[in-house]
Amino acid sequence: MQVNRKKLILTVIIIIVIIAAILIGLAVYKAQDNGATGYYYEFEYDDNLITQSVRVYDGSGEIQSDYYLYYDGQIITTTKADKAVLTIVRVDLKDHQELEMAFRSDPDTKYKVVHKDER
């Protein structure tokens, strides 16, 4: 039985296009998946009612340390441990603002940080 060469070439091209589309779709999905790869924060008001404690986690729930937090391009707090203390006067996190974070080891690379409920 002789296979039609044009049909075979067309079938191979269609299969390659489908595989490429699937791979591109997966790459775009992973790039936009903030819950799995992004950072989020939780906060609680301290007893003094002037400050709030902020903890930043990565997408897999690991607490982060040794970072700077930014809001509107300005550093609002920094930490060397796992908890940052932020005054309410600088930023009150009750409105769940979007923050940026940069690690001390690479201060030029900033990451988007959202409130846990917003991710």
GROMACS .gro file of N, CA and C in nm:
model
  357
    1MET      N    1   0.084  -0.117   0.000
    1MET     CA    2   0.000   0.000   0.000
    1MET      C    3   0.089   0.124   0.000
    2GLN      N    4   0.065   0.210  -0.091
    2GLN     CA    5   0.146   0.330  -0.106
    2GLN      C    6   0.080   0.445  -0.031
    3VAL      N    7   0.160   0.515   0.053
    3VAL     CA    8   0.109   0.627   0.133
    3VAL      C    9   0.124   0.754   0.051
    4ASN      N   10   0.020   0.831   0.051
    4ASN     CA   11   0.024   0.958  -0.021
    4ASN      C   12   0.121   1.050   0.050
    5ARG      N   13   0.226   1.091  -0.017
    5ARG     CA   14   0.332   1.170   0.043
    5ARG      C   15   0.282   1.306   0.092
    6LYS      N   16   0.195   1.370   0.019
    6LYS     CA   17   0.141   1.501   0.058
    6LYS      C   18   0.059   1.490   0.187
    7LYS      N   19  -0.020   1.386   0.199
    7LYS     CA   20  -0.100   1.366   0.320
    7LYS      C   21  -0.011   1.341   0.441
    8LEU      N   22   0.095   1.265   0.422
    8LEU     CA   23   0.188   1.236   0.530
    8LEU      C   24   0.257   1.363   0.578
    9ILE      N   25   0.305   1.444   0.485
    9ILE     CA   26   0.372   1.570   0.521
    9ILE      C   27   0.274   1.664   0.592
   10LEU      N   28   0.152   1.673   0.542
   10LEU     CA   29   0.051   1.758   0.605
   10LEU      C   30   0.018   1.711   0.747
   11THR      N   31   0.008   1.581   0.766
   11THR     CA   32  -0.020   1.525   0.899
   11THR      C   33   0.093   1.555   0.996
   12VAL      N   34   0.217   1.541   0.953
   12VAL     CA   35   0.332   1.570   1.039
   12VAL      C   36   0.334   1.718   1.076
   13ILE      N   37   0.307   1.805   0.980
   13ILE     CA   38   0.306   1.950   1.008
   13ILE      C   39   0.196   1.984   1.109
   14ILE      N   40   0.080   1.927   1.093
   14ILE     CA   41  -0.031   1.953   1.187
   14ILE      C   42   0.006   1.905   1.327
   15ILE      N   43   0.066   1.790   1.340
   15ILE     CA   44   0.107   1.738   1.471
   15ILE      C   45   0.211   1.830   1.535
   16ILE      N   46   0.307   1.878   1.458
   16ILE     CA   47   0.410   1.969   1.511
   16ILE      C   48   0.346   2.099   1.558
   17VAL      N   49   0.253   2.153   1.481
   17VAL     CA   50   0.185   2.278   1.520
   17VAL      C   51   0.105   2.258   1.648
   18ILE      N   52   0.037   2.147   1.662
   18ILE     CA   53  -0.042   2.119   1.783
   18ILE      C   54   0.050   2.108   1.905
   19ILE      N   55   0.159   2.037   1.892
   19ILE     CA   56   0.254   2.021   2.004
   19ILE      C   57   0.314   2.157   2.042
   20ALA      N   58   0.351   2.238   1.941
   20ALA     CA   59   0.406   2.371   1.969
   20ALA      C   60   0.304   2.459   2.040
   21ALA      N   61   0.178   2.454   1.999
   21ALA     CA   62   0.073   2.534   2.063
   21ALA      C   63   0.053   2.492   2.209
   22ILE      N   64   0.057   2.363   2.234
   22ILE     CA   65   0.042   2.314   2.371
   22ILE      C   66   0.159   2.361   2.458
   23LEU      N   67   0.280   2.351   2.407
   23LEU     CA   68   0.398   2.395   2.484
   23LEU      C   69   0.396   2.545   2.509
   24ILE      N   70   0.357   2.624   2.412
   24ILE     CA   71   0.348   2.769   2.431
   24ILE      C   72   0.238   2.802   2.532
   25GLY      N   73   0.126   2.733   2.524
   25GLY     CA   74   0.018   2.754   2.620
   25GLY      C   75   0.061   2.723   2.762
   26LEU      N   76   0.134   2.615   2.782
   26LEU     CA   77   0.184   2.580   2.915
   26LEU      C   78   0.283   2.684   2.967
   27ALA      N   79   0.369   2.734   2.880
   27ALA     CA   80   0.466   2.835   2.921
   27ALA      C   81   0.397   2.964   2.963
   28VAL      N   82   0.296   3.005   2.889
   28VAL     CA   83   0.222   3.127   2.924
   28VAL      C   84   0.146   3.107   3.055
   29TYR      N   85   0.085   2.991   3.072
   29TYR     CA   86   0.011   2.962   3.195
   29TYR      C   87   0.103   2.966   3.317
   30LYS      N   88   0.220   2.907   3.307
   30LYS     CA   89   0.314   2.907   3.418
   30LYS      C   90   0.366   3.046   3.448
   31ALA      N   91   0.385   3.128   3.346
   31ALA     CA   92   0.434   3.265   3.366
   31ALA      C   93   0.330   3.350   3.435
   32GLN      N   94   0.202   3.323   3.415
   32GLN     CA   95   0.095   3.403   3.474
   32GLN      C   96   0.046   3.347   3.607
   33ASP      N   97   0.091   3.230   3.645
   33ASP     CA   98   0.042   3.163   3.765
   33ASP      C   99   0.107   3.222   3.888
   34ASN      N  100   0.046   3.327   3.943
   34ASN     CA  101   0.102   3.395   4.060
   34ASN      C  102   0.094   3.310   4.185
   35GLY      N  103  -0.008   3.229   4.197
   35GLY     CA  104  -0.022   3.149   4.317
   35GLY      C  105   0.089   3.049   4.335
   36ALA      N  106   0.141   2.995   4.229
   36ALA     CA  107   0.243   2.892   4.240
   36ALA      C  108   0.385   2.950   4.238
   37THR      N  109   0.403   3.061   4.171
   37THR     CA  110   0.540   3.111   4.157
   37THR      C  111   0.559   3.248   4.220
   38GLY      N  112   0.453   3.319   4.249
   38GLY     CA  113   0.465   3.454   4.300
   38GLY      C  114   0.486   3.457   4.450
   39TYR      N  115   0.485   3.577   4.503
   39TYR     CA  116   0.501   3.599   4.646
   39TYR      C  117   0.374   3.662   4.701
   40TYR      N  118   0.344   3.630   4.826
   40TYR     CA  119   0.230   3.691   4.892
   40TYR      C  120   0.268   3.723   5.037
   41TYR      N  121   0.189   3.813   5.096
   41TYR     CA  122   0.218   3.852   5.234
   41TYR      C  123   0.095   3.835   5.322
   42GLU      N  124   0.122   3.819   5.449
   42GLU     CA  125   0.021   3.821   5.554
   42GLU      C  126   0.066   3.925   5.654
   43PHE      N  127  -0.027   3.985   5.725
   43PHE     CA  128   0.011   4.084   5.825
   43PHE      C  129  -0.083   4.076   5.943
   44GLU      N  130  -0.036   4.131   6.053
   44GLU     CA  131  -0.120   4.142   6.173
   44GLU      C  132  -0.080   4.269   6.246
   45TYR      N  133  -0.180   4.334   6.303
   45TYR     CA  134  -0.152   4.455   6.380
   45TYR      C  135  -0.086   4.418   6.511
   46ASP      N  136   0.016   4.493   6.549
   46ASP     CA  137   0.085   4.469   6.675
   46ASP      C  138   0.005   4.530   6.789
   47ASP      N  139   0.036   4.490   6.911
   47ASP     CA  140  -0.037   4.536   7.029
   47ASP      C  141  -0.032   4.687   7.048
   48ASN      N  142   0.070   4.752   6.996
   48ASN     CA  143   0.084   4.896   7.016
   48ASN      C  144  -0.006   4.978   6.923
   49LEU      N  145  -0.073   4.913   6.828
   49LEU     CA  146  -0.165   4.976   6.734
   49LEU      C  147  -0.099   5.082   6.646
   50ILE      N  148   0.032   5.081   6.638
   50ILE     CA  149   0.105   5.175   6.554
   50ILE      C  150   0.177   5.101   6.441
   51THR      N  151   0.211   4.977   6.466
   51THR     CA  152   0.285   4.899   6.367
   51THR      C  153   0.209   4.772   6.331
   52GLN      N  154   0.255   4.711   6.224
   52GLN     CA  155   0.200   4.583   6.181
   52GLN      C  156   0.316   4.492   6.142
   53SER      N  157   0.301   4.366   6.172
   53SER     CA  158   0.404   4.267   6.138
   53SER      C  159   0.368   4.206   6.004
   54VAL      N  160   0.466   4.203   5.914
   54VAL     CA  161   0.444   4.153   5.778
   54VAL      C  162   0.534   4.031   5.758
   55ARG      N  163   0.476   3.926   5.703
   55ARG     CA  164   0.553   3.807   5.665
   55ARG      C  165   0.528   3.779   5.518
   56VAL      N  166   0.634   3.754   5.444
   56VAL     CA  167   0.626   3.727   5.300
   56VAL      C  168   0.655   3.579   5.276
   57TYR      N  169   0.574   3.518   5.190
   57TYR     CA  170   0.587   3.377   5.156
   57TYR      C  171   0.601   3.363   5.004
   58ASP      N  172   0.668   3.256   4.962
   58ASP     CA  173   0.671   3.227   4.818
   58ASP      C  174   0.549   3.143   4.783
   59GLY      N  175   0.535   3.108   4.657
   59GLY     CA  176   0.417   3.036   4.611
   59GLY      C  177   0.398   2.900   4.675
   60SER      N  178   0.504   2.839   4.725
   60SER     CA  179   0.491   2.708   4.789
   60SER      C  180   0.473   2.719   4.940
   61GLY      N  181   0.456   2.841   4.992
   61GLY     CA  182   0.429   2.860   5.134
   61GLY      C  183   0.552   2.874   5.222
   62GLU      N  184   0.670   2.884   5.163
   62GLU     CA  185   0.793   2.900   5.241
   62GLU      C  186   0.810   3.046   5.281
   63ILE      N  187   0.832   3.071   5.410
   63ILE     CA  188   0.851   3.208   5.457
   63ILE      C  189   0.984   3.263   5.406
   64GLN      N  190   0.984   3.387   5.368
   64GLN     CA  191   1.102   3.451   5.312
   64GLN      C  192   1.169   3.538   5.418
   65SER      N  193   1.297   3.565   5.401
   65SER     CA  194   1.370   3.651   5.494
   65SER      C  195   1.473   3.731   5.417
   66ASP      N  196   1.528   3.831   5.483
   66ASP     CA  197   1.637   3.911   5.428
   66ASP      C  198   1.595   3.985   5.300
   67TYR      N  199   1.494   4.072   5.313
   67TYR     CA  200   1.440   4.141   5.197
   67TYR      C  201   1.402   4.285   5.232
   68TYR      N  202   1.378   4.362   5.126
   68TYR     CA  203   1.323   4.498   5.136
   68TYR      C  204   1.180   4.493   5.083
   69LEU      N  205   1.091   4.572   5.141
   69LEU     CA  206   0.956   4.587   5.087
   69LEU      C  207   0.940   4.730   5.036
   70TYR      N  208   0.880   4.743   4.918
   70TYR     CA  209   0.859   4.872   4.854
   70TYR      C  210   0.710   4.897   4.834
   71TYR      N  211   0.672   5.024   4.841
   71TYR     CA  212   0.537   5.066   4.805
   71TYR      C  213   0.550   5.199   4.732
   72ASP      N  214   0.492   5.209   4.616
   72ASP     CA  215   0.504   5.328   4.530
   72ASP      C  216   0.650   5.365   4.505
   73GLY      N  217   0.735   5.266   4.487
   73GLY     CA  218   0.874   5.290   4.454
   73GLY      C  219   0.963   5.329   4.571
   74GLN      N  220   0.908   5.337   4.691
   74GLN     CA  221   0.985   5.374   4.809
   74GLN      C  222   0.998   5.255   4.903
   75ILE      N  223   1.116   5.241   4.964
   75ILE     CA  224   1.134   5.135   5.064
   75ILE      C  225   1.050   5.170   5.186
   76ILE      N  226   0.966   5.075   5.227
   76ILE     CA  227   0.882   5.100   5.344
   76ILE      C  228   0.927   5.021   5.465
   77THR      N  229   0.997   4.912   5.445
   77THR     CA  230   1.052   4.835   5.556
   77THR      C  231   1.156   4.737   5.503
   78THR      N  232   1.235   4.687   5.595
   78THR     CA  233   1.338   4.589   5.560
   78THR      C  234   1.349   4.489   5.674
   79THR      N  235   1.404   4.375   5.643
   79THR     CA  236   1.419   4.273   5.746
   79THR      C  237   1.540   4.186   5.718
   80LYS      N  238   1.593   4.129   5.824
   80LYS     CA  239   1.696   4.027   5.812
   80LYS      C  240   1.641   3.893   5.860
   81ALA      N  241   1.529   3.898   5.926
   81ALA     CA  242   1.466   3.776   5.977
   81ALA      C  243   1.342   3.746   5.892
   82ASP      N  244   1.248   3.671   5.947
   82ASP     CA  245   1.130   3.634   5.870
   82ASP      C  246   1.013   3.728   5.889
   83LYS      N  247   1.026   3.830   5.975
   83LYS     CA  248   0.915   3.921   6.001
   83LYS      C  249   0.963   4.065   5.985
   84ALA      N  250   0.890   4.143   5.906
   84ALA     CA  251   0.920   4.285   5.891
   84ALA      C  252   0.818   4.362   5.973
   85VAL      N  253   0.860   4.472   6.034
   85VAL     CA  254   0.771   4.558   6.109
   85VAL      C  255   0.753   4.686   6.030
   86LEU      N  256   0.628   4.723   6.009
   86LEU     CA  257   0.594   4.837   5.925
   86LEU      C  258   0.500   4.929   6.003
   87THR      N  259   0.531   5.059   6.006
   87THR     CA  260   0.442   5.152   6.075
   87THR      C  261   0.318   5.177   5.991
   88ILE      N  262   0.207   5.193   6.058
   88ILE     CA  263   0.080   5.217   5.990
   88ILE      C  264   0.083   5.352   5.919
   89VAL      N  265   0.162   5.446   5.970
   89VAL     CA  266   0.171   5.577   5.910
   89VAL      C  267   0.228   5.566   5.768
   90ARG      N  268   0.324   5.479   5.746
   90ARG     CA  269   0.384   5.463   5.612
   90ARG      C  270   0.286   5.398   5.515
   91VAL      N  271   0.234   5.282   5.553
   91VAL     CA  272   0.135   5.210   5.472
   91VAL      C  273   0.052   5.125   5.567
   92ASP      N  274  -0.080   5.142   5.557
   92ASP     CA  275  -0.170   5.057   5.635
   92ASP      C  276  -0.217   4.945   5.542
   93LEU      N  277  -0.184   4.824   5.576
   93LEU     CA  278  -0.210   4.711   5.487
   93LEU      C  279  -0.354   4.658   5.492
   94LYS      N  280  -0.441   4.722   5.568
   94LYS     CA  281  -0.579   4.674   5.576
   94LYS      C  282  -0.650   4.681   5.441
   95ASP      N  283  -0.603   4.766   5.350
   95ASP     CA  284  -0.662   4.775   5.216
   95ASP      C  285  -0.596   4.680   5.117
   96HIS      N  286  -0.504   4.599   5.165
   96HIS     CA  287  -0.437   4.494   5.086
   96HIS      C  288  -0.366   4.551   4.963
   97GLN      N  289  -0.280   4.648   4.986
   97GLN     CA  290  -0.203   4.707   4.877
   97GLN      C  291  -0.110   4.605   4.814
   98GLU      N  292  -0.080   4.629   4.688
   98GLU     CA  293   0.020   4.548   4.619
   98GLU      C  294   0.157   4.608   4.650
   99LEU      N  295   0.249   4.525   4.694
   99LEU     CA  296   0.383   4.569   4.731
   99LEU      C  297   0.484   4.511   4.633
  100GLU      N  298   0.608   4.557   4.645
  100GLU     CA  299   0.718   4.498   4.573
  100GLU      C  300   0.822   4.455   4.675
  101MET      N  301   0.897   4.352   4.639
  101MET     CA  302   0.999   4.299   4.728
  101MET      C  303   1.128   4.280   4.649
  102ALA      N  304   1.240   4.307   4.716
  102ALA     CA  305   1.371   4.277   4.658
  102ALA      C  306   1.455   4.213   4.768
  103PHE      N  307   1.522   4.107   4.734
  103PHE     CA  308   1.609   4.042   4.832
  103PHE      C  309   1.738   4.122   4.847
  104ARG      N  310   1.795   4.120   4.965
  104ARG     CA  311   1.921   4.191   4.990
  104ARG      C  312   2.032   4.141   4.899
  105SER      N  313   2.027   4.015   4.865
  105SER     CA  314   2.132   3.957   4.779
  105SER      C  315   2.121   4.006   4.634
  106ASP      N  316   2.003   4.055   4.593
  106ASP     CA  317   1.983   4.106   4.458
  106ASP      C  318   1.883   4.222   4.463
  107PRO      N  319   1.926   4.339   4.511
  107PRO     CA  320   1.833   4.451   4.531
  107PRO      C  321   1.778   4.511   4.402
  108ASP      N  322   1.836   4.479   4.288
  108ASP     CA  323   1.788   4.535   4.162
  108ASP      C  324   1.670   4.459   4.103
  109THR      N  325   1.650   4.335   4.145
  109THR     CA  326   1.539   4.254   4.094
  109THR      C  327   1.423   4.263   4.192
  110LYS      N  328   1.311   4.319   4.146
  110LYS     CA  329   1.194   4.336   4.232
  110LYS      C  330   1.085   4.237   4.191
  111TYR      N  331   1.013   4.188   4.292
  111TYR     CA  332   0.906   4.093   4.272
  111TYR      C  333   0.776   4.151   4.324
  112LYS      N  334   0.667   4.124   4.255
  112LYS     CA  335   0.535   4.168   4.299
  112LYS      C  336   0.492   4.082   4.418
  113VAL      N  337   0.438   4.147   4.520
  113VAL     CA  338   0.390   4.078   4.640
  113VAL      C  339   0.246   4.124   4.665
  114VAL      N  340   0.154   4.030   4.671
  114VAL     CA  341   0.013   4.061   4.694
  114VAL      C  342  -0.032   4.004   4.827
  115HIS      N  343  -0.142   4.054   4.877
  115HIS     CA  344  -0.199   3.998   5.000
  115HIS      C  345  -0.246   3.855   4.973
  116LYS      N  346  -0.241   3.771   5.072
  116LYS     CA  347  -0.275   3.629   5.055
  116LYS      C  348  -0.412   3.610   4.991
  117ASP      N  349  -0.509   3.690   5.028
  117ASP     CA  350  -0.644   3.675   4.974
  117ASP      C  351  -0.656   3.725   4.830
  118GLU      N  352  -0.560   3.802   4.781
  118GLU     CA  353  -0.569   3.861   4.648
  118GLU      C  354  -0.502   3.777   4.540
  119ARG      N  355  -0.434   3.671   4.578
  119ARG     CA  356  -0.359   3.594   4.476
  119ARG      C  357  -0.442   3.496   4.403
   0.00000   0.00000   0.00000
